[in-house]
PDB file of C-alpha atoms in Angstrom:
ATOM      1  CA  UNK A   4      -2.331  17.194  -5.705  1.00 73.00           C
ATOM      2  CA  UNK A   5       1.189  15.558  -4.710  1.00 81.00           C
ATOM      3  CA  UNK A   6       4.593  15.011  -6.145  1.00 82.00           C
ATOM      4  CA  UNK A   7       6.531  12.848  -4.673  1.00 81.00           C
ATOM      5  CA  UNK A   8      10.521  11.670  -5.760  1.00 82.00           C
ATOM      6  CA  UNK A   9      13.359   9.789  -4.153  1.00 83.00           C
ATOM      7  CA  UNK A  10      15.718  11.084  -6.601  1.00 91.00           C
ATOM      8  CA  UNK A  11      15.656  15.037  -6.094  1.00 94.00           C
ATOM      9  CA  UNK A  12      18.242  16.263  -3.746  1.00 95.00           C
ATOM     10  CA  UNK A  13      16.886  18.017  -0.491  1.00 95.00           C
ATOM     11  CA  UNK A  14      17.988  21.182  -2.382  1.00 96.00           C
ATOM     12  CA  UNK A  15      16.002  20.546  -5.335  1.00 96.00           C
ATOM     13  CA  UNK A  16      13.110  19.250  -3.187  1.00 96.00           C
ATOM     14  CA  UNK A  17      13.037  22.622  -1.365  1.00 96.00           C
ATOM     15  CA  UNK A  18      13.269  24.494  -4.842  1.00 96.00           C
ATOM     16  CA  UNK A  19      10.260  22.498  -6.094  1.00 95.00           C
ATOM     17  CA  UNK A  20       8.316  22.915  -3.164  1.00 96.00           C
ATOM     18  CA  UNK A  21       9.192  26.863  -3.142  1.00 96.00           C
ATOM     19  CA  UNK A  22       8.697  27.384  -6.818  1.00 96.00           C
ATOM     20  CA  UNK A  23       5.224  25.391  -6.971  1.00 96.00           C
ATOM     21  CA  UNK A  24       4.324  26.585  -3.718  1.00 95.00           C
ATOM     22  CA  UNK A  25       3.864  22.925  -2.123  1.00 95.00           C
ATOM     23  CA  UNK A  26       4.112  22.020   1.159  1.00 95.00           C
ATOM     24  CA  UNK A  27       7.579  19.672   1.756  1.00 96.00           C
ATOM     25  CA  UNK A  28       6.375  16.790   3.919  1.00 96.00           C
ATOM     26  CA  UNK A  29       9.401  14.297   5.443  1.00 96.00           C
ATOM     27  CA  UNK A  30      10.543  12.136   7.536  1.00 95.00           C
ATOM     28  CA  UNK A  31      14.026  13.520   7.170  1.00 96.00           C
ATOM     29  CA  UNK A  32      14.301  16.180   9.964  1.00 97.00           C
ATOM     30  CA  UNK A  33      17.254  17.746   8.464  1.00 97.00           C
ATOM     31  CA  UNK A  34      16.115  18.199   4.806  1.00 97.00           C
ATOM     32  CA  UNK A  35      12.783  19.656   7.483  1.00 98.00           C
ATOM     33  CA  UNK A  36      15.067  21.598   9.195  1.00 98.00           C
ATOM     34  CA  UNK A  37      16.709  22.993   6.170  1.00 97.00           C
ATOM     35  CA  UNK A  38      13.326  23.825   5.170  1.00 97.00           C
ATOM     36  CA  UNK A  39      11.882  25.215   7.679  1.00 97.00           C
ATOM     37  CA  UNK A  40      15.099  27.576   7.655  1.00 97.00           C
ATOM     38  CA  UNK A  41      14.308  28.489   3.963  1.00 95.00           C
ATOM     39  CA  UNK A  42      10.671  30.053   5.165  1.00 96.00           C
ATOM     40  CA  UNK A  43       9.646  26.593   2.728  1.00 96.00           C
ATOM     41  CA  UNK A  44       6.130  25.509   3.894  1.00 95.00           C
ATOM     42  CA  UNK A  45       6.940  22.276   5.928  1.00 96.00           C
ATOM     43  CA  UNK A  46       5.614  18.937   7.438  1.00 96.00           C
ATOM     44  CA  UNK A  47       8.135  16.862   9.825  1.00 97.00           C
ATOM     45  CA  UNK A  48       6.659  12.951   9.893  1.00 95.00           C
ATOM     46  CA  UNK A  49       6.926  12.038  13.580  1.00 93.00           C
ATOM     47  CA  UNK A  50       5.447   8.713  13.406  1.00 94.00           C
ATOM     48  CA  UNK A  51       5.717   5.582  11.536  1.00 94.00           C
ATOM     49  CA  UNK A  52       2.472   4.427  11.486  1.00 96.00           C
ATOM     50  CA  UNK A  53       0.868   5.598   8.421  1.00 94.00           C
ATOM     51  CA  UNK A  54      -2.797   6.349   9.606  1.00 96.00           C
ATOM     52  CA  UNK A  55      -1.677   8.364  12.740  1.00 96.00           C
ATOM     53  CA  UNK A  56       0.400  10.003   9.824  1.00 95.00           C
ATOM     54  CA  UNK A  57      -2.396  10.770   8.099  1.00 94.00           C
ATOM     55  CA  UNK A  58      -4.511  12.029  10.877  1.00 95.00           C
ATOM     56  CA  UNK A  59      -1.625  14.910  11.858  1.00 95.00           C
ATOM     57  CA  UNK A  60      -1.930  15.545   8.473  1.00 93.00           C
ATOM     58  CA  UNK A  61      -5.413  16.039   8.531  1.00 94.00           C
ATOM     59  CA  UNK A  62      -5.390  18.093  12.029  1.00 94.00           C
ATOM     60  CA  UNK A  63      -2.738  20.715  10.392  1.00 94.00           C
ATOM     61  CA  UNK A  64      -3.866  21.266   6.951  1.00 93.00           C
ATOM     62  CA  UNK A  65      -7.457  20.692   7.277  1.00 92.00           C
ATOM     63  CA  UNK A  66      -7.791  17.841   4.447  1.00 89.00           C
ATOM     64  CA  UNK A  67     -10.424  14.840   3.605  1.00 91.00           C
ATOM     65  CA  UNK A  68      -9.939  11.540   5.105  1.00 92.00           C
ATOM     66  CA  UNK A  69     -12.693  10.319   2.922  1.00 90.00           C
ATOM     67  CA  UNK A  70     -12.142   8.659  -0.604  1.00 85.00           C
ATOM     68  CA  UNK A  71     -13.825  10.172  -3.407  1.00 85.00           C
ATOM     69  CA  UNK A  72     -12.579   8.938  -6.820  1.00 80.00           C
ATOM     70  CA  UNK A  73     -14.158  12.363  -8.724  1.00 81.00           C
ATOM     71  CA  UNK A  74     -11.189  14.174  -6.709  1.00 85.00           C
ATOM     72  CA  UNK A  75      -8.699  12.006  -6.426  1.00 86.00           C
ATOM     73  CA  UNK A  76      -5.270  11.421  -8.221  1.00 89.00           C
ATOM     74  CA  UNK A  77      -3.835   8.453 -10.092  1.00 89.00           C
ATOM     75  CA  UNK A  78      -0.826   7.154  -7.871  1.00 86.00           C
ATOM     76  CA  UNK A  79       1.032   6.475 -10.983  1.00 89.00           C
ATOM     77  CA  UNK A  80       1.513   9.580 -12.338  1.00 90.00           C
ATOM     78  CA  UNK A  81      -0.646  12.330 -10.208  1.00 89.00           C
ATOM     79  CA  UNK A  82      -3.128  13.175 -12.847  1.00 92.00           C
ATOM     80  CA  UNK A  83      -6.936  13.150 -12.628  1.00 91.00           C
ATOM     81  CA  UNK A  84      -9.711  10.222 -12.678  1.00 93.00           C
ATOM     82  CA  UNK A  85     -12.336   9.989 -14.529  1.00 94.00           C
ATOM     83  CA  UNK A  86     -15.059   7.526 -14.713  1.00 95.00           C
ATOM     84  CA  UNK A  87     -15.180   4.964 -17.276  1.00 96.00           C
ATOM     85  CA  UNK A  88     -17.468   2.472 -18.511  1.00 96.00           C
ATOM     86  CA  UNK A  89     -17.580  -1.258 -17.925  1.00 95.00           C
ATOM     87  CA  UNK A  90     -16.310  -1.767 -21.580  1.00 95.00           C
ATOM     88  CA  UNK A  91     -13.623   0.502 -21.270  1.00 96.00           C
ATOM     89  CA  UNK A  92     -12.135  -1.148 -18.558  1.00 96.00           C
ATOM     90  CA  UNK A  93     -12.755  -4.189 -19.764  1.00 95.00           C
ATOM     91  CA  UNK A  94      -9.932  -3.458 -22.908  1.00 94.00           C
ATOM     92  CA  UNK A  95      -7.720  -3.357 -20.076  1.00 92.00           C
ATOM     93  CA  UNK A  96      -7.987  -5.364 -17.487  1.00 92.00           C
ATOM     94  CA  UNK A  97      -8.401  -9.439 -16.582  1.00 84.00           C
ATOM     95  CA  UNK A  98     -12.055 -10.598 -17.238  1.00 79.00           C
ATOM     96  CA  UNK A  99     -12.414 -11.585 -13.328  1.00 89.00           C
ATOM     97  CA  UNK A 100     -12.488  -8.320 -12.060  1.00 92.00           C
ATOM     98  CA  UNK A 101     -15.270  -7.061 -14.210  1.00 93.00           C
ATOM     99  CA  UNK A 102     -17.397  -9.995 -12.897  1.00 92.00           C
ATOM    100  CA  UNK A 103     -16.745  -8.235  -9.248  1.00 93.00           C
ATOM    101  CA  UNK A 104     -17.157  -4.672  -9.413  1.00 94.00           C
ATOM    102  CA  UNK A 105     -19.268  -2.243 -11.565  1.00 94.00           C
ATOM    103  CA  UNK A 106     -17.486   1.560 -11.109  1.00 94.00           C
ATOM    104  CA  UNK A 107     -14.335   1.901 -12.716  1.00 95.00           C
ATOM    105  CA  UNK A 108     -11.989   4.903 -13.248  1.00 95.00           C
ATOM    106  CA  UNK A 109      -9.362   5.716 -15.158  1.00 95.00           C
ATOM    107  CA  UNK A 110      -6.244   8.005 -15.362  1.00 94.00           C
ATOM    108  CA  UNK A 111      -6.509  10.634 -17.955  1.00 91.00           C
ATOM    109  CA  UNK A 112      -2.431  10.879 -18.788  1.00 94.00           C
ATOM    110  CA  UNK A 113      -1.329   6.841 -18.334  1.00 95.00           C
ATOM    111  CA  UNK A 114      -5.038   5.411 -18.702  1.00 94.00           C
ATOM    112  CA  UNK A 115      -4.607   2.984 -15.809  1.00 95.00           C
ATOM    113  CA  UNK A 116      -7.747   1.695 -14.539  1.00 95.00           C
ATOM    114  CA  UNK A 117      -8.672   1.614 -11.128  1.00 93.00           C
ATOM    115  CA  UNK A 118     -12.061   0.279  -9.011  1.00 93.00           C
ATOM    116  CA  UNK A 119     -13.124  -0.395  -5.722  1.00 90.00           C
ATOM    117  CA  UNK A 120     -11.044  -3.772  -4.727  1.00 89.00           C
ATOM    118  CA  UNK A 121      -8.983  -4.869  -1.997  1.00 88.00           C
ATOM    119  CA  UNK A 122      -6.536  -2.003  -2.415  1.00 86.00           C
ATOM    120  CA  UNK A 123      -9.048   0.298  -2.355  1.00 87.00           C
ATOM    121  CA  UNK A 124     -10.942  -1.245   0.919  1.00 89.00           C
ATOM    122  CA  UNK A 125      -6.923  -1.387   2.610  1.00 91.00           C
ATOM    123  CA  UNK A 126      -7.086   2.486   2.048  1.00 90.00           C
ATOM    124  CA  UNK A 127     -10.407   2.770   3.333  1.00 91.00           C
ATOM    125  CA  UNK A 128      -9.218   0.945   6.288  1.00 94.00           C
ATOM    126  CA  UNK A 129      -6.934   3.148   6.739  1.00 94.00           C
ATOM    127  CA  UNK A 130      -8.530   6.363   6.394  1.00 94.00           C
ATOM    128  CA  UNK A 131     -10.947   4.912   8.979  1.00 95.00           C
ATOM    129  CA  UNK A 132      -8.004   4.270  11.652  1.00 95.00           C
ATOM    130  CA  UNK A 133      -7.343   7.587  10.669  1.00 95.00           C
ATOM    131  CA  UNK A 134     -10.278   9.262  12.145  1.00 94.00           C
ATOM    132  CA  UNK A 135     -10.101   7.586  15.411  1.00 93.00           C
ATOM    133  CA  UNK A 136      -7.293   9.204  16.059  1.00 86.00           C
ATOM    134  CA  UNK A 137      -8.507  12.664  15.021  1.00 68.00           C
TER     135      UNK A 137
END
């Protein structure tokens, strides 16, 4: 999983990342620096474009680059998915979307629904310009 927070301090951020034993990904070089100094498992952001970003992360730690919705995380808060039925959803969200799209899931902590539309096919996108740089 991730945590992610503009308002920690680089100390705290290095505390959190030590205590939980998380690896401290930035774009800051000193706060990576800093890091780095602390033996605090680290990730310096070179780039600005988001799927070469993602494919250096993928080269170093060995993670996915595809989307699977059974492991994935609500952006929201960070807690699981599970899938939900069509009727579910449908006590939460506008009546259009359910004429679109059949697979819906839903966070287990702030029950926000998500499915497969055009945010989802941006991030597959993506992922895909991802891989071609892998």
């Amino acid at each position: 999983d991730a945590a992610y927070s503009t308002r920690l301090t680089d100390l705290d951020l290095i505390l959190k990342a030590k205590n939980e034993d998380r690896i401290l990904i930035t774009r800051d070089f000193k706060l990576y620096h800093t890091s780095v100094k602390n033996k605090i498992k680290s990730f310096y952001v070179s780039s600005q474009n988001r799927a070469e970003v993602l494919a250096q992360i993928q080269k170093t730690f060995g993670l996915s680059l595809d989307m699977d919705p059974t492991i994935s995380r609500c952006p929201l808060c960070n807690c699981v998915l599970k899938s939900v039925t069509k009727q579910y959803a449908a006590k939460k969200i506008k009546n259009n979307t359910l004429l679109y799209y059949d697979e819906y899931w839903s966070c287990a902590k702030c029950e926000s629904i998500y499915w497969h539309g055009s945010h989802w096919k941006n991030i597959a996108s993506t992922l895909e310009k991802a891989k071609n740089f892998v």
